[in-house]
PDB file of C-alpha atoms in Angstrom:
ATOM      1  CA  UNK A   1     -15.151  -8.949   8.664  1.00 91.00           C
ATOM      2  CA  UNK A   2     -16.012  -6.468  11.451  1.00 94.00           C
ATOM      3  CA  UNK A   3     -17.911  -3.372  12.183  1.00 94.00           C
ATOM      4  CA  UNK A   4     -16.738  -0.751  14.466  1.00 93.00           C
ATOM      5  CA  UNK A   5     -18.526   2.022  16.463  1.00 93.00           C
ATOM      6  CA  UNK A   6     -17.253   4.332  18.972  1.00 90.00           C
ATOM      7  CA  UNK A   7     -19.322   5.617  21.912  1.00 91.00           C
ATOM      8  CA  UNK A   8     -19.450   9.150  20.460  1.00 88.00           C
ATOM      9  CA  UNK A   9     -21.015   7.759  17.407  1.00 90.00           C
ATOM     10  CA  UNK A  10     -18.375   7.392  14.816  1.00 93.00           C
ATOM     11  CA  UNK A  11     -18.652   4.250  12.930  1.00 95.00           C
ATOM     12  CA  UNK A  12     -16.987   2.259  10.012  1.00 96.00           C
ATOM     13  CA  UNK A  13     -19.257  -0.065   7.819  1.00 97.00           C
ATOM     14  CA  UNK A  14     -16.879  -2.788   7.373  1.00 96.00           C
ATOM     15  CA  UNK A  15     -13.437  -3.722   8.749  1.00 95.00           C
ATOM     16  CA  UNK A  16     -11.360  -6.233   7.022  1.00 95.00           C
ATOM     17  CA  UNK A  17      -8.915  -7.914   9.162  1.00 92.00           C
ATOM     18  CA  UNK A  18      -5.391  -7.994   7.273  1.00 91.00           C
ATOM     19  CA  UNK A  19      -3.492  -9.542   9.768  1.00 88.00           C
ATOM     20  CA  UNK A  20      -0.422  -7.862  11.883  1.00 85.00           C
ATOM     21  CA  UNK A  21      -2.844  -5.737  13.897  1.00 83.00           C
ATOM     22  CA  UNK A  22      -4.000  -4.005  10.532  1.00 88.00           C
ATOM     23  CA  UNK A  23      -7.897  -3.395   9.939  1.00 91.00           C
ATOM     24  CA  UNK A  24      -8.947  -1.866   6.746  1.00 93.00           C
ATOM     25  CA  UNK A  25     -11.749   0.466   7.078  1.00 95.00           C
ATOM     26  CA  UNK A  26     -14.471   0.456   4.486  1.00 97.00           C
ATOM     27  CA  UNK A  27     -17.385   3.009   4.379  1.00 97.00           C
ATOM     28  CA  UNK A  28     -20.495   2.247   2.066  1.00 97.00           C
ATOM     29  CA  UNK A  29     -22.427   5.046   0.842  1.00 97.00           C
ATOM     30  CA  UNK A  30     -25.431   5.083  -1.792  1.00 96.00           C
ATOM     31  CA  UNK A  31     -24.923   8.472  -2.998  1.00 96.00           C
ATOM     32  CA  UNK A  32     -23.562   9.114  -6.222  1.00 96.00           C
ATOM     33  CA  UNK A  33     -22.136  12.580  -5.465  1.00 95.00           C
ATOM     34  CA  UNK A  34     -18.997  12.798  -3.297  1.00 95.00           C
ATOM     35  CA  UNK A  35     -18.485  15.325  -0.425  1.00 95.00           C
ATOM     36  CA  UNK A  36     -16.170  15.831   2.443  1.00 94.00           C
ATOM     37  CA  UNK A  37     -18.637  14.732   4.996  1.00 96.00           C
ATOM     38  CA  UNK A  38     -18.558  11.164   3.400  1.00 96.00           C
ATOM     39  CA  UNK A  39     -14.728  10.852   4.606  1.00 96.00           C
ATOM     40  CA  UNK A  40     -15.420  12.184   8.299  1.00 95.00           C
ATOM     41  CA  UNK A  41     -15.748   8.453   9.942  1.00 95.00           C
ATOM     42  CA  UNK A  42     -12.679   7.134   8.004  1.00 95.00           C
ATOM     43  CA  UNK A  43     -10.840   9.976   8.530  1.00 94.00           C
ATOM     44  CA  UNK A  44     -11.549   9.845  12.414  1.00 93.00           C
ATOM     45  CA  UNK A  45     -10.496   6.300  12.448  1.00 92.00           C
ATOM     46  CA  UNK A  46      -7.391   6.731  10.785  1.00 92.00           C
ATOM     47  CA  UNK A  47      -6.128   9.429  13.152  1.00 91.00           C
ATOM     48  CA  UNK A  48      -6.699   7.454  16.375  1.00 89.00           C
ATOM     49  CA  UNK A  49      -3.554   7.636  17.972  1.00 83.00           C
ATOM     50  CA  UNK A  50      -1.536   4.273  17.881  1.00 85.00           C
ATOM     51  CA  UNK A  51      -3.675   2.976  15.002  1.00 86.00           C
ATOM     52  CA  UNK A  52      -1.073   1.343  12.480  1.00 87.00           C
ATOM     53  CA  UNK A  53      -3.624   1.544   9.623  1.00 87.00           C
ATOM     54  CA  UNK A  54      -2.907   4.424   7.156  1.00 87.00           C
ATOM     55  CA  UNK A  55      -5.624   4.061   4.605  1.00 93.00           C
ATOM     56  CA  UNK A  56      -8.836   3.247   4.082  1.00 95.00           C
ATOM     57  CA  UNK A  57     -11.996   2.694   1.255  1.00 97.00           C
ATOM     58  CA  UNK A  58     -14.982   4.497   0.643  1.00 97.00           C
ATOM     59  CA  UNK A  59     -17.257   2.529  -1.955  1.00 97.00           C
ATOM     60  CA  UNK A  60     -20.150   4.778  -3.281  1.00 97.00           C
ATOM     61  CA  UNK A  61     -22.867   4.919  -6.039  1.00 96.00           C
ATOM     62  CA  UNK A  62     -20.954   7.037  -8.243  1.00 95.00           C
ATOM     63  CA  UNK A  63     -18.858   6.010 -11.551  1.00 94.00           C
ATOM     64  CA  UNK A  64     -15.403   7.652 -10.808  1.00 94.00           C
ATOM     65  CA  UNK A  65     -12.416   5.927  -9.102  1.00 96.00           C
ATOM     66  CA  UNK A  66     -10.200   8.396  -7.238  1.00 95.00           C
ATOM     67  CA  UNK A  67      -7.715   8.657  -4.535  1.00 94.00           C
ATOM     68  CA  UNK A  68      -8.375  11.419  -1.675  1.00 90.00           C
ATOM     69  CA  UNK A  69      -5.487  11.592   0.579  1.00 87.00           C
ATOM     70  CA  UNK A  70      -5.133   8.049   2.409  1.00 91.00           C
ATOM     71  CA  UNK A  71      -8.834   7.188   1.053  1.00 96.00           C
ATOM     72  CA  UNK A  72      -9.351   4.995  -2.066  1.00 96.00           C
ATOM     73  CA  UNK A  73     -12.629   5.921  -3.411  1.00 97.00           C
ATOM     74  CA  UNK A  74     -14.199   3.085  -5.295  1.00 97.00           C
ATOM     75  CA  UNK A  75     -17.458   3.065  -7.562  1.00 97.00           C
ATOM     76  CA  UNK A  76     -20.011   0.262  -6.424  1.00 95.00           C
ATOM     77  CA  UNK A  77     -19.211  -1.667  -9.867  1.00 93.00           C
ATOM     78  CA  UNK A  78     -15.561  -1.979  -8.587  1.00 92.00           C
ATOM     79  CA  UNK A  79     -16.061  -4.246  -5.704  1.00 88.00           C
ATOM     80  CA  UNK A  80     -15.938  -7.778  -6.675  1.00 76.00           C
TER      81      UNK A  80
END
């Protein structure tokens, strides 16, 4: 498990090493309401040039499972 932060302030809460130079980015938010701003850091990281990872996860305090572009949205109770 890793944490990632860039000098400009973007950060990812959890990075899981999947091998073969793939790090799965996971953002954890306590809010129960989704909004586009919650995806900003994930989208930034996924769009870094030469980054081989194409998907990420957002864990939040809501109740709905969703898929938004390249990000899987997981309610807190779905983490096991």
